[in-house]
Amino acid sequence: MRAVVVEKGHPASLREVGPGPDGDGLEPGQVVVDVLWSGLNYKDGLALAGDPGVARVSPLVPGIDLVGTIAAVGPVSSGASSSGSAAPSSPAAFAVGDLVVATGAGLGETRDGGYAERAVVDTATLVAVPDGIDARRAAAIGTAGLTAMLSVLRLERDVRPGDGEIVVTGAAGGVGSVAVAVLSRLGYSVTASSGRADELGPYLQSLGASSVIDRAELGEQGKPLRRPRWAGAVDSVGSTTLASVLAETAWGGTVTACGLAQGSDLTTTVLPFILRSVTLAGIDSVQAPLALRQEAWSRLATDLDLELLDSLTTETTLDEVVALGPEIVAGRVRGRTVVRVGA
Ligand SMILES: NC(=O)c1ccc[n+]([C@@H]2O[C@H](COP(=O)([O-])OP(=O)(O)OC[C@H]3O[C@@H](n4cnc5c(N)ncnc54)[C@H](OP(=O)(O)O)[C@@H]3O)[C@@H](O)[C@H]2O)c1
């Protein structure tokens, strides 16, 4: 099979790597997936560059997302419970031919991921692609779209449409674009913050943003409390942007934080929390429990306009994805990129 491989001391490259897994030697709870599509996430860009914080084993097939059909199912564990307490993802829940999506859970970081024609995946992390979403669109959603929806699920616990403006930072990126699209469709009024506000303003408005601001407005360290502007926020940028958003969030607002495109630092004070009851909510998709992933995927099936998703999606191939790694790390990729693998 063909696979992109990253090996310590070597640039990532597309190679022939032998026949690939065929189901022999699978452990209970594992399946072989014929990969149809993968995606390009910020983390994949880091892995393609050999960043040891992401590519934690060598050699490694990057690709933190994959969508495909099950080609082989491992044996059912002899210890499987029949009491009803077994995870809903027990191997029996999947059959050969099922269309599934896997995101995170070590794929493309500590184990081979989606940039190969076949992959071995733990069923405990697999989600059946919801009806109505095809394989390409599931990959277009991928980790970034799942993370956007996890952010929305957290935000809507505290903030309702009509409460005020929601700011989405890194809005033209993968997480940001899907967050803008979903929040707008749910009736929230969304301000998109982008470093490409001039160039991509019309794009962000087409996703539903009611206004677009230059990210420089939020990018500098300033006072810890400023004029309240936001009822809530979805931040994928971190650093001084997140500090500014916290400083400008109104009483009782919630800010979700999932990313570090600007930096992993966060210099703030307790003032937004103790004087405005602001909540800072962390979002992690990689180890999110299966029930939460399933809830998020089923909400994506109803609350994401799939034609809008198509409009924010670009397609590439295994041959071309290596060259795109530095582009996403530099913040030059727009929306989501799907990687055609076996489709
Ligand atoms: N916690 C999780 O489970 C999880 C899951 C997915 C992603 N993430 C993280 O979330 C972040 C976004 O991921 P993604 O896949 O959406 O990446 P992406 O497509 O590259 O989007 C990131 C966006 O951030 C903005 N940006 C880039 N550099 C910046 C800088 N120096 N200062 C301010 N803004 C900057 C850019 O948007 P504009 O051009 O619009 O400014 C860029 O498009 C990454 O840090 C990623 O690791 C976390």
Coordinates of C-alpha atoms and ligand atoms in Angstrom, one line a residue:
M1 CA 0.0 0.0 0.0
R2 CA 1.0 3.6 -0.3
A3 CA 1.6 5.7 2.8
V4 CA 3.1 9.0 3.8
V5 CA 5.9 8.2 6.3
V6 CA 7.7 10.5 8.7
E7 CA 11.0 9.2 10.1
K8 CA 13.4 10.9 12.5
G9 CA 16.0 12.7 10.5
H10 CA 14.2 12.4 7.1
P11 CA 11.7 14.6 5.4
A12 CA 8.2 13.1 5.2
S13 CA 7.6 11.2 1.9
L14 CA 5.0 9.1 0.1
R15 CA 6.2 5.5 -0.2
E16 CA 5.2 2.0 -1.1
V17 CA 5.3 0.2 2.3
G18 CA 4.3 -3.4 1.6
P19 CA 0.8 -5.0 1.6
G20 CA -0.5 -3.2 4.8
P21 CA -2.5 -4.8 7.5
D22 CA -5.0 -7.6 6.4
G23 CA -6.7 -8.6 9.7
D24 CA -4.2 -11.3 10.7
G25 CA -3.0 -10.7 14.3
L26 CA -5.7 -8.1 15.1
E27 CA -6.4 -7.9 18.8
P28 CA -9.9 -7.9 20.4
G29 CA -11.4 -4.4 19.9
Q30 CA -9.3 -3.6 16.7
V31 CA -10.4 -3.3 13.1
V32 CA -8.7 -2.8 9.8
V33 CA -10.1 0.2 7.9
D34 CA -9.8 0.8 4.1
V35 CA -9.1 4.5 4.3
L36 CA -11.0 6.5 1.8
W37 CA -10.2 10.0 3.0
S38 CA -8.1 11.8 5.6
G39 CA -7.7 15.4 6.4
L40 CA -5.1 18.1 7.0
N41 CA -5.2 19.5 10.5
Y42 CA -2.7 21.9 12.1
K43 CA -1.3 18.9 14.1
D44 CA -0.8 17.1 10.8
G45 CA 1.3 20.0 9.6
L46 CA 3.5 19.7 12.7
A47 CA 3.8 15.9 12.3
L48 CA 4.8 16.2 8.6
A49 CA 7.6 18.5 9.8
G50 CA 8.7 15.8 12.2
D51 CA 7.8 17.8 15.3
P52 CA 8.6 15.4 18.1
G53 CA 5.7 16.8 20.2
V54 CA 3.3 15.3 17.7
A55 CA 5.2 12.6 15.8
R56 CA 6.0 10.7 19.0
V57 CA 7.1 7.4 17.4
S58 CA 9.4 6.8 14.4
P59 CA 8.6 5.8 11.7
L60 CA 5.1 7.1 11.7
V61 CA 2.2 7.5 9.2
P62 CA 0.7 11.0 10.0
G63 CA -3.0 11.7 9.7
I64 CA -5.0 12.3 12.9
D65 CA -8.2 11.7 11.0
L66 CA -9.4 8.9 8.8
V67 CA -12.7 7.9 7.2
G68 CA -13.2 4.6 5.5
T69 CA -14.9 1.2 5.5
I70 CA -14.1 -1.6 7.8
A71 CA -12.2 -4.4 6.0
A72 CA -11.6 -6.8 8.9
V73 CA -12.8 -7.1 12.5
G74 CA -10.7 -8.5 15.3
P75 CA -11.8 -11.3 17.6
V76 CA -14.4 -10.6 20.2
S77 CA -12.8 -10.4 23.7
S78 CA -13.4 -13.4 25.8
G79 CA -13.8 -11.0 28.7
A80 CA -16.6 -9.0 27.0
S81 CA -19.4 -8.2 29.5
S82 CA -22.9 -9.2 28.7
S83 CA -24.3 -7.1 31.6
G84 CA -25.0 -4.1 29.4
S85 CA -22.1 -2.2 30.9
A86 CA -19.8 -2.9 27.9
A87 CA -18.8 0.2 25.9
P88 CA -21.2 0.8 23.0
S89 CA -18.2 0.5 20.8
S90 CA -17.5 -3.2 21.5
P91 CA -16.3 -5.0 18.3
A92 CA -19.7 -6.5 17.7
A93 CA -21.0 -3.0 17.1
F94 CA -19.1 -2.8 13.8
A95 CA -19.2 -5.1 10.8
V96 CA -17.1 -5.4 7.6
G97 CA -18.3 -2.7 5.2
D98 CA -19.4 -0.2 7.8
L99 CA -18.5 3.5 7.1
V100 CA -16.6 4.9 10.1
V101 CA -14.7 7.9 11.2
A102 CA -11.8 8.0 13.6
T103 CA -10.2 11.2 14.9
G104 CA -7.4 11.7 17.4
A105 CA -6.9 8.9 20.0
G106 CA -3.2 8.8 19.1
L107 CA -3.7 8.3 15.4
G108 CA -0.9 10.1 13.5
E109 CA 0.9 10.8 16.8
T110 CA 1.7 7.6 18.7
R111 CA 0.3 5.1 16.1
D112 CA 0.0 5.1 12.3
G113 CA -2.8 7.4 11.1
G114 CA -4.8 8.2 8.0
Y115 CA -2.2 9.0 5.4
A116 CA -2.2 5.3 4.3
E117 CA -4.5 3.1 2.3
R118 CA -5.1 0.9 5.3
A119 CA -5.0 1.5 9.1
V120 CA -5.6 -0.5 12.3
V121 CA -7.9 1.3 14.6
D122 CA -9.4 0.6 18.1
T123 CA -13.2 0.3 17.9
A124 CA -13.4 2.2 21.3
T125 CA -12.5 5.3 19.4
L126 CA -14.6 4.7 16.2
V127 CA -17.8 6.5 15.4
A128 CA -20.2 5.3 12.7
V129 CA -20.6 8.1 10.1
P130 CA -24.1 9.5 10.7
D131 CA -26.7 9.0 8.0
G132 CA -26.8 11.9 5.6
I133 CA -23.0 12.6 5.8
D134 CA -20.9 11.0 3.1
A135 CA -17.3 9.9 3.5
R136 CA -15.8 13.0 2.0
R137 CA -17.9 15.3 4.1
A138 CA -17.1 13.3 7.2
A139 CA -13.4 13.9 6.5
A140 CA -14.1 17.5 5.8
I141 CA -15.5 17.7 9.3
G142 CA -12.7 15.7 10.8
T143 CA -10.9 16.7 14.0
A144 CA -11.3 20.4 13.4
G145 CA -15.1 20.2 12.8
L146 CA -15.6 17.8 15.8
T147 CA -13.6 20.3 18.0
A148 CA -15.7 23.2 16.7
M149 CA -18.9 21.2 17.6
L150 CA -17.5 20.3 21.1
S151 CA -16.9 24.0 21.6
V152 CA -20.4 24.8 20.6
L153 CA -21.9 22.1 22.8
R154 CA -20.0 23.6 25.7
L155 CA -20.8 27.2 24.9
E156 CA -24.6 26.6 24.5
R157 CA -24.8 25.3 28.1
D158 CA -24.3 28.9 29.3
V159 CA -25.0 31.2 26.3
R160 CA -28.0 31.5 24.2
P161 CA -28.6 33.1 20.8
G162 CA -29.8 36.6 21.6
D163 CA -27.5 36.9 24.7
G164 CA -25.0 38.9 22.6
E165 CA -22.1 38.6 20.2
I166 CA -20.0 35.5 20.0
V167 CA -16.4 36.0 18.8
V168 CA -14.6 33.2 16.9
T169 CA -10.8 33.6 16.7
G170 CA -8.7 32.0 14.0
A171 CA -11.9 32.2 12.1
A172 CA -10.6 31.3 8.6
G173 CA -8.9 28.1 9.9
G174 CA -10.5 24.7 10.1
V175 CA -11.9 24.9 13.7
G176 CA -12.9 28.5 13.2
S177 CA -14.7 28.1 9.9
V178 CA -16.8 25.2 11.1
A179 CA -17.6 27.1 14.4
V180 CA -18.7 30.2 12.4
A181 CA -20.9 28.1 10.2
V182 CA -22.6 26.1 13.0
L183 CA -23.0 29.0 15.4
S184 CA -24.6 31.2 12.7
R185 CA -27.0 28.4 11.7
L186 CA -28.0 28.0 15.4
G187 CA -29.0 31.7 15.5
Y188 CA -26.0 33.2 17.3
S189 CA -24.6 36.5 16.0
V190 CA -21.0 35.8 15.2
T191 CA -18.0 38.1 14.9
A192 CA -15.1 36.4 13.0
S193 CA -11.6 37.4 14.0
S194 CA -9.1 36.8 11.3
G195 CA -5.6 37.8 10.2
R196 CA -7.0 37.7 6.7
A197 CA -10.0 39.9 7.3
D198 CA -9.6 41.8 4.1
E199 CA -8.8 38.9 1.8
L200 CA -11.3 36.4 3.4
G201 CA -14.0 38.7 4.8
P202 CA -16.5 37.7 2.1
Y203 CA -15.7 34.0 2.7
L204 CA -16.3 34.4 6.5
Q205 CA -19.6 36.3 5.8
S206 CA -20.6 33.5 3.4
L207 CA -20.3 31.2 6.4
G208 CA -22.6 33.4 8.4
A209 CA -20.4 35.8 10.2
S210 CA -22.3 39.1 10.9
S211 CA -19.0 41.0 11.2
V212 CA -15.4 40.4 10.6
I213 CA -12.5 42.0 12.6
D214 CA -8.8 42.1 12.1
R215 CA -7.1 39.8 14.6
A216 CA -4.7 42.6 15.5
E217 CA -7.6 44.1 17.6
L218 CA -7.2 41.1 19.9
G219 CA -3.6 40.2 19.4
E220 CA -1.8 42.6 21.9
Q221 CA -1.5 42.2 25.6
G222 CA -3.7 44.9 27.2
K223 CA -5.7 45.6 30.4
P224 CA -7.1 42.6 32.1
L225 CA -10.6 44.0 32.0
R226 CA -11.9 46.1 29.1
R227 CA -15.2 47.2 27.7
P228 CA -17.4 44.0 27.5
R229 CA -18.0 43.0 23.9
W230 CA -18.6 39.3 23.8
A231 CA -21.3 37.0 25.3
G232 CA -19.1 34.1 24.5
A233 CA -16.2 33.0 22.4
V234 CA -14.7 30.0 20.5
D235 CA -10.9 30.4 20.6
S236 CA -8.4 28.3 18.7
V237 CA -5.5 30.7 19.0
G238 CA -4.5 31.0 22.7
S239 CA -1.9 33.5 23.9
T240 CA -2.6 37.3 23.9
T241 CA -5.7 36.7 21.8
L242 CA -7.3 34.5 24.4
A243 CA -6.3 37.0 27.1
S244 CA -7.9 39.8 25.2
V245 CA -11.1 37.8 24.6
L246 CA -11.3 37.0 28.4
A247 CA -10.8 40.7 29.2
E248 CA -13.7 41.7 26.8
T249 CA -16.2 39.0 27.8
A250 CA -19.4 40.2 29.4
W251 CA -20.7 39.1 32.8
G252 CA -21.5 35.4 32.9
G253 CA -20.0 34.7 29.5
T254 CA -18.2 31.5 28.5
V255 CA -15.0 31.3 26.4
T256 CA -13.9 27.9 25.0
A257 CA -10.2 27.3 24.4
C258 CA -9.0 24.5 22.1
G259 CA -5.9 25.7 20.4
L260 CA -2.6 27.5 20.3
A261 CA -2.1 28.8 16.8
Q262 CA -0.7 32.0 18.2
G263 CA 0.9 30.4 21.2
S264 CA 0.4 28.2 24.2
D265 CA 1.1 31.0 26.7
L266 CA -1.8 32.7 28.5
T267 CA -1.1 35.8 30.6
T268 CA -4.2 37.0 32.4
T269 CA -5.5 37.8 35.8
V270 CA -8.3 36.5 37.9
L271 CA -10.4 39.7 37.3
P272 CA -12.6 38.4 34.4
F273 CA -13.4 35.4 36.6
I274 CA -14.1 37.1 39.9
L275 CA -15.6 40.4 38.7
R276 CA -17.6 39.1 35.7
S277 CA -18.2 35.4 36.4
V278 CA -16.5 34.6 33.1
T279 CA -15.9 30.8 32.5
L280 CA -12.9 29.6 30.6
A281 CA -13.7 26.1 29.3
G282 CA -11.1 23.8 27.9
I283 CA -11.9 21.6 24.9
D284 CA -10.0 18.4 24.0
S285 CA -11.2 16.3 21.1
V286 CA -8.4 13.8 21.2
Q287 CA -9.4 12.0 24.3
A288 CA -13.1 13.0 24.4
P289 CA -15.2 10.1 25.6
L290 CA -17.0 8.2 22.9
A291 CA -20.5 9.2 24.1
L292 CA -19.5 12.9 23.7
R293 CA -18.0 12.3 20.2
Q294 CA -21.2 10.5 19.2
E295 CA -23.3 13.4 20.5
A296 CA -21.1 15.9 18.6
W297 CA -21.3 13.9 15.3
S298 CA -25.0 13.6 15.5
R299 CA -25.3 17.4 16.1
L300 CA -23.0 18.0 13.2
A301 CA -25.4 16.0 11.0
T302 CA -28.3 18.3 11.9
D303 CA -26.6 21.7 12.6
L304 CA -23.9 22.0 10.0
D305 CA -25.1 23.1 6.5
L306 CA -23.4 20.5 4.3
E307 CA -23.3 22.7 1.2
L308 CA -21.6 25.3 3.3
L309 CA -19.2 22.6 4.4
D310 CA -18.4 21.9 0.8
S311 CA -17.7 25.6 0.2
L312 CA -15.1 25.7 2.9
T313 CA -13.4 22.4 1.8
T314 CA -10.4 22.0 -0.5
E315 CA -9.3 18.6 -1.8
T316 CA -5.8 17.3 -2.1
T317 CA -4.0 13.9 -2.6
L318 CA -1.5 11.8 -0.7
D319 CA 1.1 13.0 -3.3
E320 CA 0.5 16.7 -2.5
V321 CA -0.2 16.7 1.2
V322 CA 3.4 16.7 2.3
A323 CA 3.9 20.0 0.6
L324 CA 0.9 21.5 2.3
G325 CA 2.2 20.8 5.9
P326 CA 4.2 24.0 6.2
E327 CA 1.2 26.0 4.7
I328 CA -1.2 25.0 7.5
V329 CA 1.4 25.6 10.2
A330 CA 2.0 29.1 8.7
G331 CA -1.8 29.8 8.8
R332 CA -2.1 30.1 5.0
V333 CA -4.7 27.3 4.6
R334 CA -8.4 28.3 4.4
G335 CA -11.1 26.2 6.0
R336 CA -10.8 22.5 5.7
T337 CA -8.6 20.3 3.5
V338 CA -9.6 16.7 2.7
V339 CA -6.9 14.2 1.5
R340 CA -8.1 11.7 -1.1
V341 CA -6.5 8.3 0.0
G342 CA -8.4 5.3 -1.4
A343 CA -11.6 7.0 -2.6
Ligands
LIG1 N1 -8.0 20.7 21.6 C1 -8.2 20.0 20.5 O1 -8.8 18.9 20.6 C2 -7.9 20.5 19.1 C3 -8.5 20.0 18.0 C4 -8.3 20.6 16.8 C5 -7.4 21.7 16.7 N2 -6.8 22.1 17.8 C6 -5.9 23.3 17.8 O2 -6.7 24.4 17.3 C7 -5.9 25.2 16.6 C8 -6.5 25.4 15.2 O3 -6.5 24.2 14.5 P1 -7.0 24.2 13.0 O4 -6.9 22.8 12.5 O5 -8.2 25.0 12.8 O6 -5.8 25.0 12.3 P2 -5.8 26.0 11.1 O7 -6.7 25.5 10.0 O8 -4.4 26.2 10.7 O9 -6.4 27.3 11.7 C9 -5.7 28.1 12.6 C10 -6.0 29.6 12.3 O10 -5.5 30.3 13.4 C11 -5.1 31.6 12.9 N3 -3.7 31.9 13.2 C12 -2.6 31.3 12.7 N4 -1.5 31.8 13.2 C13 -1.9 32.8 14.1 C14 -1.2 33.7 14.9 N5 0.2 33.7 15.0 N6 -1.9 34.6 15.6 C15 -3.2 34.6 15.6 N7 -4.0 33.7 14.8 C16 -3.3 32.8 14.1 C17 -5.4 31.6 11.4 O11 -6.7 32.1 11.2 P3 -6.9 33.5 10.5 O12 -6.2 33.5 9.2 O13 -8.4 33.6 10.3 O14 -6.4 34.5 11.5 C18 -5.4 30.1 11.1 O15 -6.1 29.9 9.9 C19 -4.5 24.6 16.5 O16 -3.7 25.1 17.5 C20 -4.8 23.1 16.8 O17 -3.7 22.5 17.3 C21 -7.1 21.6 19.0

